Amino acid sequence: MADVNVAPSLLDDSIRKSKILVVGAGGIGCELLKNLVLSGFNDILVIDLDTIDVSNLNRQFLFQKEHVGKSKAVIARESALGFNPNVTIVAKHDSVMNSEYNVTFFKQFTVVMNALDNRAARSHVNRMCLAANVPLIESGTAGYLGQVTAIRKGLSECYDCNPKAGQKSFPGCTIRNTPSEPIHCIVWAKHLFNQLFGEADPDEDVSPDTADPEAAGDAGSVALQNQASEAGNVTRVSTRAWAQQSEYDPSKLFGKFFCDDIKYLLSMDKLWTKRTPPTPLSWDNIPEEISDQQGGLIKDQKVWSPAECVQAMVSSIKILYQRSKELNGEESFLVWDKDDEASMDFVTACSNLRSHVFSIPKKSRFDVKAMAGNIIPAIATTNAVIAGLIVFEAFKILEGKWEECRHVYLNSKPNALNKVIAPSSLDSANPKCYVCSPHPEVTVLLNVSQMTVQSFEDKVLRGALHMISPDVMVDDGKGTVLISSEEGETTENMSKSLSDFNISDGTRLRCEDFHQEYDLNITIIDREHLEENREFTVIADPSQLQPKAAVESSGPQPSTSSSKPAPSTRATESVEIDEDLDVIFQKGTANDDHQQEPSIRKRSISGQADIGSASKKLRLSENDIIEL
């Protein structure tokens, strides 16, 4: 195809001389790469760690069936060169968070364009662009909704200026003991898959929770007595070891999870004083429940009867068990995949059997796949519109017209001006942002006696605050090194609690990330108990910190992030975000903000153009809330 240049003539020189980094070669990335090539950009680097899956082919049009399993970045490059072979495109099949992509690497680019699908990578690229002082264009889509925004140090808010909501989670005792919604049963079934075939996690134990606070007292005592040996002890074996002893006999697995465990739960009589008790299933008497209302539906949209669930469970167990026996090496476990037929059949069957036991509506295989994989439908047209808007914002940046840059929202329906594309002025940086403010600070509430240094690094620094290579010193006048990014330097600290280093209420920690060129001061607030049994709470604005005495009777804490607690009876079960998503999407209304975490500010994508600060924006509509 001949060279095509749709840019205004005044931009020609800037476009030809620019060097563009595209992070992500998925739904938005494919459309964006095509647009850049057709707009006259000559020097492009695209990076993506992902490989092409069959499910990508309906919206990522640079890929074909023969490309399945290959690098997205490499194939996207090859396909884009078909539009203009004279363009220089470098493809990297790698993670942008690797250490080789440091600040010096980012400084070589004129503009960085994010087409990512996860929060950690977005936050990392945001910090690297701030450190390198390179403009960043952030974007995201969810179904018919989308948004684009330009970010520049000192001129606009950054990606982290408005903390994002944490992942949806459920109390562990709800998942194990008292499910009330289909999603509870689906999460339980995914955990069961991991217990039997995957990488087992103590937090994902599917056995009844005997320490459930609602079942206090003599709950389960009869069942425990029945399990006791002559020595008076209860012999415990892992779920997988028990299954292996029976060679994954489907009837025995069914008997344990849908009969014996349910009878055990019924012995916890206090759980059922205000709930409908579950009904155990018998292997020899499985109801058919054939419905006459599913005629004409395709296979995956039909809701299976309990008997059909048992058939699917039996066949999937045989396949998965055979696969597990063929595994060798250290990682001798299966990984659940929504696109794997046996894995999906297992989770669909087991979740629906559990739903039947607890009188919860069952779901079709199609619905279970969407819920288990956290899938929000991706629409090719939305990706194409957003990719075009990214290039328009890039034109403004190259012309030096930052005052004309906008947040641009793509709505699912026309706004008050009868438009589906609604621009709004860029907001100024949050002066209390823990990333781009002159003196970044956060407050972390946790139990210093229970939180280990390892958990603090993994869950708080890397997980919630998205650091890559943190170094942490205690501000105690002695320069005590708590965590070092140098391998092996502080290994002996990892298993110790924070209190072992005299960290207490009010202690300050100085954190640095050499890779991100990011410094952060953390104030530790010691709390024996936190709202909703969280292991920690991060507060970006200290003015939102509640007095310690008021915590027990207060409402939701103004947190920016929290992580899943260590193994305990009240551990929360997090629902992970599927990697196919381009953006985190939540429904709500303008009046919902007080019910959410107060520090989370959601932007309307249904209102008319903004002429000033966020306070001048129109009221949110019910279904049009999106977060980058």
XYZ file of C-alpha atoms in Angstrom:
628
model
C 0.000 0.000 0.000
C 1.275 3.476 -0.789
C 2.213 5.959 1.885
C -0.780 7.660 3.400
C -0.610 10.848 5.453
C -3.786 12.250 6.976
C -2.074 14.766 9.255
C -2.271 18.517 8.645
C 0.732 19.860 6.723
C 2.026 21.868 9.710
C 2.399 18.616 11.620
C 4.338 16.780 8.936
C 7.792 17.638 10.220
C 6.942 16.910 13.866
C 5.361 13.583 12.973
C 8.292 12.474 10.835
C 10.808 13.346 13.543
C 8.854 11.867 16.453
C 9.572 8.522 18.070
C 6.549 6.749 19.534
C 6.321 4.018 22.182
C 3.151 1.923 22.067
C 2.689 -0.175 25.213
C 0.282 -2.998 24.435
C -0.636 -4.689 21.154
C -4.129 -5.948 21.997
C -7.564 -4.521 21.211
C -6.601 -0.835 21.333
C -2.958 -1.447 20.425
C -3.728 -3.067 17.063
C -5.982 -0.213 15.982
C -3.505 2.339 17.297
C -0.542 0.844 15.450
C -2.518 0.846 12.195
C -3.510 4.506 12.753
C 0.051 5.594 13.476
C 1.375 3.930 10.339
C -1.336 5.543 8.200
C -0.820 8.971 9.825
C 2.794 9.315 8.760
C 4.638 8.272 11.937
C 7.921 6.698 10.844
C 9.578 5.489 14.056
C 7.555 3.257 16.378
C 8.415 0.757 19.106
C 5.674 -1.595 20.288
C 6.017 -3.801 23.359
C 3.693 -6.530 24.634
C 4.359 -9.684 26.647
C 1.158 -11.442 25.566
C 0.625 -14.049 22.871
C -2.312 -14.306 20.473
C -5.329 -16.324 21.585
C -8.261 -17.504 19.475
C -10.577 -15.222 21.462
C -8.580 -12.181 20.252
C -9.414 -12.700 16.593
C -12.884 -11.147 16.690
C -11.563 -7.667 17.465
C -7.777 -7.566 16.994
C -7.719 -7.439 13.215
C -3.953 -7.465 12.729
C -4.038 -11.126 13.748
C -5.175 -14.173 11.795
C -5.927 -17.762 12.766
C -2.445 -18.924 11.802
C -0.960 -16.437 14.281
C -2.501 -18.064 17.380
C 0.193 -18.712 19.985
C 2.635 -16.190 18.520
C 3.804 -12.864 19.974
C 1.253 -10.064 19.686
C 3.956 -7.407 19.316
C 5.832 -9.289 16.570
C 2.733 -10.137 14.518
C 1.248 -6.658 14.975
C 4.471 -5.215 13.569
C 4.414 -7.535 10.564
C 0.782 -6.763 9.792
C 1.178 -2.992 10.259
C 4.095 -2.940 7.817
C 1.641 -4.201 5.210
C -0.032 -0.780 5.357
C 3.262 1.073 4.931
C 6.492 -0.926 4.466
C 8.613 2.242 4.689
C 7.912 2.712 8.417
C 10.413 1.573 11.040
C 8.675 -0.554 13.673
C 10.542 -2.360 16.431
C 8.629 -5.111 18.231
C 9.524 -6.399 21.680
C 7.903 -9.508 23.140
C 8.571 -8.479 26.726
C 7.156 -6.845 29.844
C 7.473 -3.072 30.008
C 8.120 -3.489 33.740
C 11.470 -5.226 33.181
C 14.501 -3.350 34.482
C 16.028 -2.755 31.031
C 13.182 -0.368 30.260
C 14.421 2.298 32.626
C 14.089 6.070 32.634
C 16.840 6.427 30.025
C 14.873 4.103 27.753
C 11.716 6.214 28.119
C 13.552 9.484 27.490
C 14.212 8.541 23.858
C 10.513 8.809 22.963
C 8.523 11.865 21.966
C 5.218 10.430 23.166
C 4.262 7.244 25.011
C 0.859 5.687 24.286
C -0.670 3.182 26.694
C -2.934 0.443 25.353
C -2.738 -1.707 28.471
C -5.092 -4.054 30.266
C -3.931 -3.972 33.883
C -3.535 -1.424 36.636
C 0.001 -2.284 37.749
C 1.508 -1.765 34.291
C -0.467 1.457 33.799
C 0.810 2.828 37.089
C 4.380 1.799 36.265
C 4.394 3.461 32.833
C 2.859 6.565 34.413
C 5.764 6.803 36.875
C 8.384 6.170 34.220
C 6.958 8.914 32.005
C 6.853 11.339 34.942
C 10.475 10.534 35.783
C 11.538 10.888 32.139
C 9.322 13.970 31.619
C 7.763 12.401 28.530
C 4.090 12.939 27.584
C 1.829 9.935 28.141
C -1.539 9.262 26.520
C -3.602 6.866 28.650
C -6.633 5.019 27.288
C -9.141 2.300 28.054
C -12.345 0.669 26.857
C -15.122 -1.429 28.357
C -17.879 -2.545 26.054
C -19.320 0.558 24.382
C -17.508 2.875 26.786
C -14.034 4.328 26.471
C -11.806 7.201 27.402
C -8.532 8.870 26.488
C -6.486 11.347 28.511
C -3.153 13.118 28.094
C -0.713 13.200 31.013
C 2.293 15.512 31.377
C 4.310 16.237 34.508
C 3.338 19.602 35.994
C 0.606 20.245 33.431
C -2.084 17.698 34.282
C -3.062 15.059 36.779
C -1.290 11.711 36.488
C -2.768 8.228 36.388
C -2.331 7.814 40.162
C -3.764 11.212 41.152
C -7.145 9.550 41.663
C -6.713 6.214 43.487
C -8.613 3.315 41.967
C -11.019 0.984 43.720
C -9.650 -2.325 44.947
C -10.652 -5.665 43.462
C -14.027 -7.102 44.330
C -13.646 -9.577 47.167
C -15.781 -11.828 49.341
C -15.286 -13.032 52.925
C -13.710 -16.484 53.019
C -16.408 -17.830 55.321
C -19.061 -16.794 52.781
C -17.323 -18.725 50.021
C -16.786 -21.836 52.178
C -19.886 -21.875 54.372
C -22.748 -19.603 53.360
C -22.839 -18.732 49.640
C -25.872 -16.694 48.593
C -25.062 -15.665 45.008
C -23.913 -17.526 41.880
C -20.550 -15.724 41.943
C -19.837 -17.202 45.398
C -20.266 -20.708 43.981
C -18.183 -19.887 40.911
C -15.299 -18.574 43.033
C -15.578 -21.716 45.196
C -15.415 -23.934 42.078
C -12.305 -22.133 40.805
C -10.696 -22.636 44.204
C -11.666 -26.303 44.080
C -9.936 -26.593 40.702
C -6.744 -25.213 42.237
C -7.027 -27.483 45.277
C -7.335 -30.562 43.068
C -5.245 -29.719 40.018
C -3.701 -26.248 40.291
C -1.317 -24.379 42.567
C -2.897 -24.828 45.989
C -3.294 -21.736 48.158
C -4.251 -22.008 51.863
C -6.491 -18.953 51.409
C -8.479 -20.890 48.803
C -9.303 -23.931 50.926
C -12.799 -25.094 49.973
C -13.440 -27.102 53.141
C -16.046 -25.808 55.615
C -14.679 -23.083 57.854
C -14.973 -24.341 61.434
C -13.760 -21.010 62.789
C -16.586 -19.040 61.188
C -17.487 -16.358 63.784
C -21.187 -17.002 63.143
C -20.731 -20.643 64.101
C -19.173 -19.984 67.480
C -19.615 -22.365 70.371
C -20.229 -26.046 69.729
C -20.633 -25.670 65.959
C -19.504 -28.738 64.097
C -18.676 -30.656 67.251
C -20.709 -33.693 66.199
C -18.954 -33.872 62.853
C -15.582 -33.480 64.484
C -16.337 -36.274 66.927
C -17.309 -38.529 64.053
C -13.983 -37.812 62.360
C -11.906 -38.350 65.496
C -9.519 -41.253 65.729
C -9.233 -43.565 68.703
C -6.503 -41.323 70.051
C -9.003 -38.477 70.135
C -7.360 -36.551 67.299
C -8.746 -35.497 63.916
C -6.494 -36.664 61.092
C -6.132 -33.970 58.442
C -4.876 -34.482 54.901
C -4.803 -31.998 52.047
C -7.625 -32.067 49.534
C -5.245 -33.078 46.741
C -3.561 -35.838 48.755
C -6.978 -37.257 49.609
C -8.067 -37.089 45.948
C -4.859 -38.774 44.804
C -5.413 -41.625 47.253
C -8.725 -42.341 45.530
C -7.237 -41.726 42.054
C -9.695 -38.873 41.630
C -12.715 -41.168 41.818
C -15.602 -38.863 40.716
C -18.120 -40.534 43.027
C -15.874 -39.990 46.058
C -15.134 -36.395 45.101
C -18.839 -35.760 44.606
C -19.651 -37.423 47.928
C -17.202 -35.272 49.842
C -17.955 -31.853 48.324
C -21.690 -32.095 47.801
C -22.774 -34.466 50.559
C -20.327 -34.945 53.450
C -19.131 -31.337 53.577
C -22.730 -30.112 53.354
C -23.771 -32.361 56.255
C -20.830 -30.962 58.178
C -22.095 -27.432 57.490
C -25.582 -28.413 58.663
C -24.079 -29.438 62.004
C -23.140 -25.757 62.458
C -26.742 -25.040 63.379
C -26.162 -21.389 64.246
C -25.400 -20.650 60.604
C -28.940 -21.574 59.580
C -31.072 -19.752 62.124
C -31.764 -16.979 59.600
C -30.771 -18.739 56.366
C -32.228 -21.489 54.233
C -30.130 -24.567 55.061
C -28.414 -26.399 52.195
C -29.605 -29.761 50.914
C -26.966 -32.510 50.510
C -26.892 -34.360 47.201
C -26.661 -38.123 46.866
C -24.568 -39.743 44.120
C -27.251 -42.414 43.720
C -30.178 -40.004 43.512
C -29.330 -36.996 41.352
C -32.303 -34.886 40.184
C -32.841 -34.410 36.449
C -34.700 -31.048 36.473
C -35.254 -30.990 32.731
C -36.597 -27.602 31.618
C -38.896 -27.083 28.629
C -37.943 -23.409 28.335
C -34.469 -23.881 26.835
C -35.481 -24.966 23.372
C -33.645 -23.142 20.591
C -30.739 -22.073 22.814
C -27.214 -22.929 21.795
C -25.346 -25.432 23.954
C -23.398 -22.930 26.062
C -26.490 -20.851 26.823
C -28.446 -23.745 28.294
C -28.511 -24.196 32.070
C -27.458 -27.745 32.914
C -29.571 -29.958 35.143
C -27.825 -31.520 38.176
C -27.548 -34.787 36.234
C -25.906 -32.986 33.302
C -23.571 -31.246 35.740
C -22.502 -34.606 37.144
C -21.812 -35.926 33.636
C -19.683 -32.857 32.817
C -17.899 -33.103 36.163
C -17.026 -36.786 35.621
C -15.686 -36.294 32.095
C -13.695 -33.159 32.974
C -12.127 -34.792 36.055
C -10.891 -37.695 33.938
C -9.281 -35.305 31.422
C -7.742 -33.026 34.067
C -6.472 -35.929 36.153
C -4.758 -37.434 33.111
C -3.138 -34.075 32.304
C -1.901 -33.671 35.873
C -0.270 -37.111 35.788
C 1.664 -36.141 32.667
C 3.179 -33.053 34.281
C 6.813 -33.037 35.376
C 9.188 -30.552 36.973
C 8.786 -28.007 39.740
C 5.546 -26.485 38.396
C 3.681 -29.776 38.318
C 0.214 -28.246 38.416
C -2.444 -27.108 35.964
C -3.475 -23.494 35.466
C -7.172 -22.745 35.108
C -7.994 -21.237 31.719
C -11.429 -19.994 30.716
C -10.683 -21.015 27.123
C -9.871 -24.617 28.055
C -12.939 -26.823 27.580
C -12.257 -29.288 30.410
C -11.398 -26.513 32.882
C -14.560 -24.586 32.016
C -16.738 -27.716 32.205
C -15.339 -28.520 35.650
C -16.018 -25.041 37.066
C -19.451 -24.802 35.434
C -20.522 -28.221 36.719
C -19.196 -27.797 40.260
C -20.470 -24.244 40.689
C -23.962 -25.231 39.535
C -24.028 -28.304 41.759
C -23.122 -26.109 44.721
C -25.765 -23.584 43.643
C -28.334 -26.389 43.591
C -27.315 -27.459 47.093
C -27.764 -23.908 48.434
C -30.933 -23.117 46.429
C -29.118 -20.479 44.374
C -30.046 -19.898 40.699
C -27.796 -21.846 38.356
C -25.969 -20.277 35.420
C -25.262 -21.365 31.865
C -21.750 -22.271 30.786
C -21.668 -18.983 28.856
C -22.544 -16.967 31.974
C -20.121 -18.914 34.178
C -17.309 -18.243 31.708
C -18.043 -14.522 31.751
C -18.167 -14.392 35.559
C -15.245 -16.744 36.227
C -13.053 -14.956 33.705
C -14.312 -11.495 34.713
C -15.057 -10.772 31.090
C -16.518 -7.475 29.975
C -17.277 -7.729 26.239
C -14.672 -5.976 24.121
C -16.060 -4.275 21.023
C -13.879 -3.632 17.976
C -15.650 -0.370 17.106
C -14.997 1.060 20.566
C -11.313 0.172 20.310
C -11.136 1.802 16.884
C -12.726 5.060 18.077
C -10.442 5.262 21.107
C -7.349 4.532 19.008
C -8.311 7.390 16.692
C -8.766 9.752 19.638
C -5.315 8.809 20.941
C -3.751 9.942 17.660
C -5.721 13.216 17.729
C -4.351 13.939 21.219
C -0.858 13.088 19.964
C -1.244 15.698 17.189
C -1.982 18.368 19.821
C 1.023 17.330 21.897
C 3.363 17.439 18.898
C 2.122 20.939 18.083
C 2.767 22.005 21.675
C -0.905 22.822 22.207
C -1.341 21.354 25.695
C -4.100 23.811 26.452
C -6.176 22.031 23.782
C -5.597 18.529 25.164
C -8.645 16.923 26.733
C -10.037 14.018 28.653
C -12.210 12.465 25.964
C -15.043 10.111 26.876
C -16.879 7.734 24.566
C -20.411 7.170 25.882
C -22.879 4.351 25.406
C -25.601 6.872 24.595
C -25.784 10.563 23.647
C -25.205 13.114 26.390
C -27.056 16.391 27.030
C -25.485 17.829 23.868
C -26.664 14.795 21.860
C -23.076 13.592 21.413
C -21.506 10.243 22.254
C -17.969 11.680 22.334
C -17.618 14.146 25.203
C -14.367 16.061 25.829
C -13.545 17.714 29.148
C -10.658 19.891 30.272
C -7.619 18.278 31.819
C -7.577 18.489 35.607
C -4.608 19.822 37.509
C -2.432 17.409 39.450
C -3.691 16.346 42.859
C -1.425 18.196 45.343
C -1.641 15.159 47.646
C -0.942 12.553 44.957
C 1.434 9.925 46.299
C 3.202 9.730 42.915
C 3.470 13.143 41.232
C 3.306 15.605 44.157
C 6.580 17.295 45.187
C 6.768 15.261 48.396
C 4.877 11.979 47.902
C 3.450 10.525 51.112
C 0.971 7.871 52.149
C -0.288 6.520 55.442
C -0.592 2.762 55.865
C -2.794 1.242 58.554
C -1.765 -2.255 59.623
C -0.972 -4.462 62.598
C 2.776 -4.112 63.119
C 2.913 -7.295 65.211
C 1.287 -9.452 62.524
C 2.573 -7.906 59.303
C 5.880 -9.460 58.234
C 8.494 -7.609 56.240
C 7.896 -10.031 53.346
C 4.158 -9.316 53.331
C 4.803 -5.585 53.582
C 7.032 -5.721 50.510
C 4.826 -8.037 48.449
C 1.375 -6.763 49.351
C 1.856 -3.096 50.237
C 4.871 -1.886 48.272
C 4.643 -4.069 45.182
C 0.947 -4.922 45.234
C -0.863 -1.767 46.346
C 1.776 0.867 45.568
C 3.094 -0.810 42.390
C 6.785 -0.494 43.168
C 9.237 -2.665 41.235
C 12.498 -2.651 43.224
C 11.822 -1.042 46.607
C 14.485 -0.028 49.145
C 13.126 0.849 52.574
C 14.817 2.508 55.539
C 13.314 3.125 58.962
C 13.449 6.798 59.857
C 14.802 6.067 63.340
C 17.998 8.109 63.275
C 20.041 4.928 62.817
C 19.404 4.322 59.139
C 18.016 0.827 59.738
C 17.602 -0.916 56.387
C 14.333 -2.824 56.367
C 14.223 -3.898 52.702
C 16.965 -3.800 50.092
C 16.597 -4.290 46.345
C 20.051 -5.918 46.370
C 19.493 -9.664 46.279
C 20.187 -11.401 49.586
C 21.025 -8.236 51.523
C 17.955 -8.292 53.776
C 16.796 -11.880 53.353
C 16.985 -12.486 57.091
C 14.481 -9.664 57.667
C 11.706 -11.136 55.543
C 10.180 -13.529 58.072
C 10.257 -11.016 60.943
C 7.373 -8.767 61.884
C 7.560 -4.994 61.537
C 7.446 -4.661 65.319
C 10.746 -6.569 65.513
C 12.370 -3.468 64.033
C 10.738 -1.153 66.592
C 8.208 -0.004 64.007
C 5.176 1.228 65.888
C 2.313 3.698 65.651
C 3.633 6.837 63.910
C 6.894 5.361 62.577
C 7.983 6.795 59.233
C 9.604 4.777 56.474
C 11.615 6.189 53.579
C 11.056 4.192 50.405
C 12.919 4.464 47.127
C 12.536 2.667 43.832
C 15.709 3.112 41.806
C 14.145 1.636 38.686
C 11.164 4.010 38.720
C 13.210 6.921 40.148
C 10.448 7.226 42.704
C 10.677 8.274 46.358
C 7.875 7.849 48.878
C 7.502 8.489 52.592
C 5.212 6.105 54.459
C 3.738 6.762 57.889
C 2.759 3.573 59.714
C -0.366 3.620 61.862
C -0.710 0.573 64.119
C -4.215 -0.892 64.110
C -5.080 -4.167 65.785
C -8.231 -4.525 63.661
C -9.234 -2.931 60.360
C -12.544 -2.480 58.585
C -13.801 -5.645 56.844
C -10.866 -7.624 58.293
C -8.412 -6.124 55.854
C -4.777 -6.817 56.352
C -3.866 -3.208 55.603
C -5.300 0.051 54.311
C -3.447 2.687 52.289
C -4.548 6.308 52.710
C -3.191 8.860 50.261
C -4.689 11.880 52.035
C -3.746 12.032 55.746
C -6.684 14.381 56.412
C -8.975 11.403 55.853
C -7.329 9.414 58.650
C -9.766 8.664 61.465
C -8.797 8.799 65.135
C -7.785 5.407 66.447
C -10.557 5.392 69.043
C -13.204 5.952 66.395
C -12.161 3.146 64.078
C -14.283 0.427 65.670
C -17.552 2.376 65.251
C -16.795 4.137 61.997
C -18.019 3.422 58.481
C -15.854 2.401 55.538
C -12.266 3.624 55.759
C -11.069 6.070 53.099
C -8.607 3.682 51.564
C -6.953 3.595 48.188
C -6.088 -0.071 48.162
C -6.087 -3.181 50.217
C -4.758 -6.636 49.775
C -6.043 -10.068 50.613
C -5.325 -11.022 54.218
C -3.058 -13.820 55.242
C -4.711 -17.187 55.868
C -7.433 -16.835 58.464
C -11.080 -17.609 58.985
C -12.131 -14.189 57.685
C -9.830 -13.973 54.719
C -11.391 -12.305 51.712
C -11.447 -14.065 48.380
C -10.383 -11.632 45.649
C -11.800 -11.804 42.162
C -9.023 -11.180 39.706
C -9.445 -9.007 36.665
C -9.253 -10.873 33.393
C -6.313 -9.919 31.181
C -8.574 -9.326 28.175
C -9.936 -6.192 29.811
C -8.622 -2.877 28.585
C -10.012 -0.974 31.564
C -11.496 -1.466 34.999
C -15.225 -0.736 34.731
C -17.768 -0.190 37.461
C -21.434 0.730 37.469
C -22.881 3.270 39.859
C -24.528 6.661 40.252
C -23.486 10.087 41.368
C -24.883 9.323 44.790
C -22.885 6.126 45.083
C -19.625 7.875 45.897
C -20.372 7.982 49.620
C -20.909 4.241 49.561
C -17.621 3.631 47.821
C -14.241 4.475 49.293
C -14.356 8.287 49.674
C -10.963 8.907 48.104
C -12.037 7.323 44.827
C -13.230 9.952 42.377
C -15.083 8.624 39.349
C -15.377 10.671 36.175
C -18.596 10.953 34.205
C -18.451 9.905 30.614
C -22.035 10.863 29.926
C -21.944 14.547 30.810
C -21.387 17.500 28.510
C -18.007 19.070 27.874
C -16.265 20.267 31.005
C -15.275 23.929 31.133
C -13.282 23.868 34.333
C -12.710 21.790 37.406
C -14.228 18.426 38.182
C -16.846 20.089 40.379
C -18.453 21.658 37.290
C -19.121 18.347 35.561
C -22.662 17.112 35.055
C -24.179 14.541 37.352
C -23.252 10.955 36.528
C -25.751 8.699 34.825
C -26.385 5.220 36.179
C -24.437 3.080 33.739
C -21.727 5.454 32.557
C -18.856 5.302 35.025
C -15.427 4.256 33.898
C -11.973 4.318 35.413
C -8.682 4.253 33.595
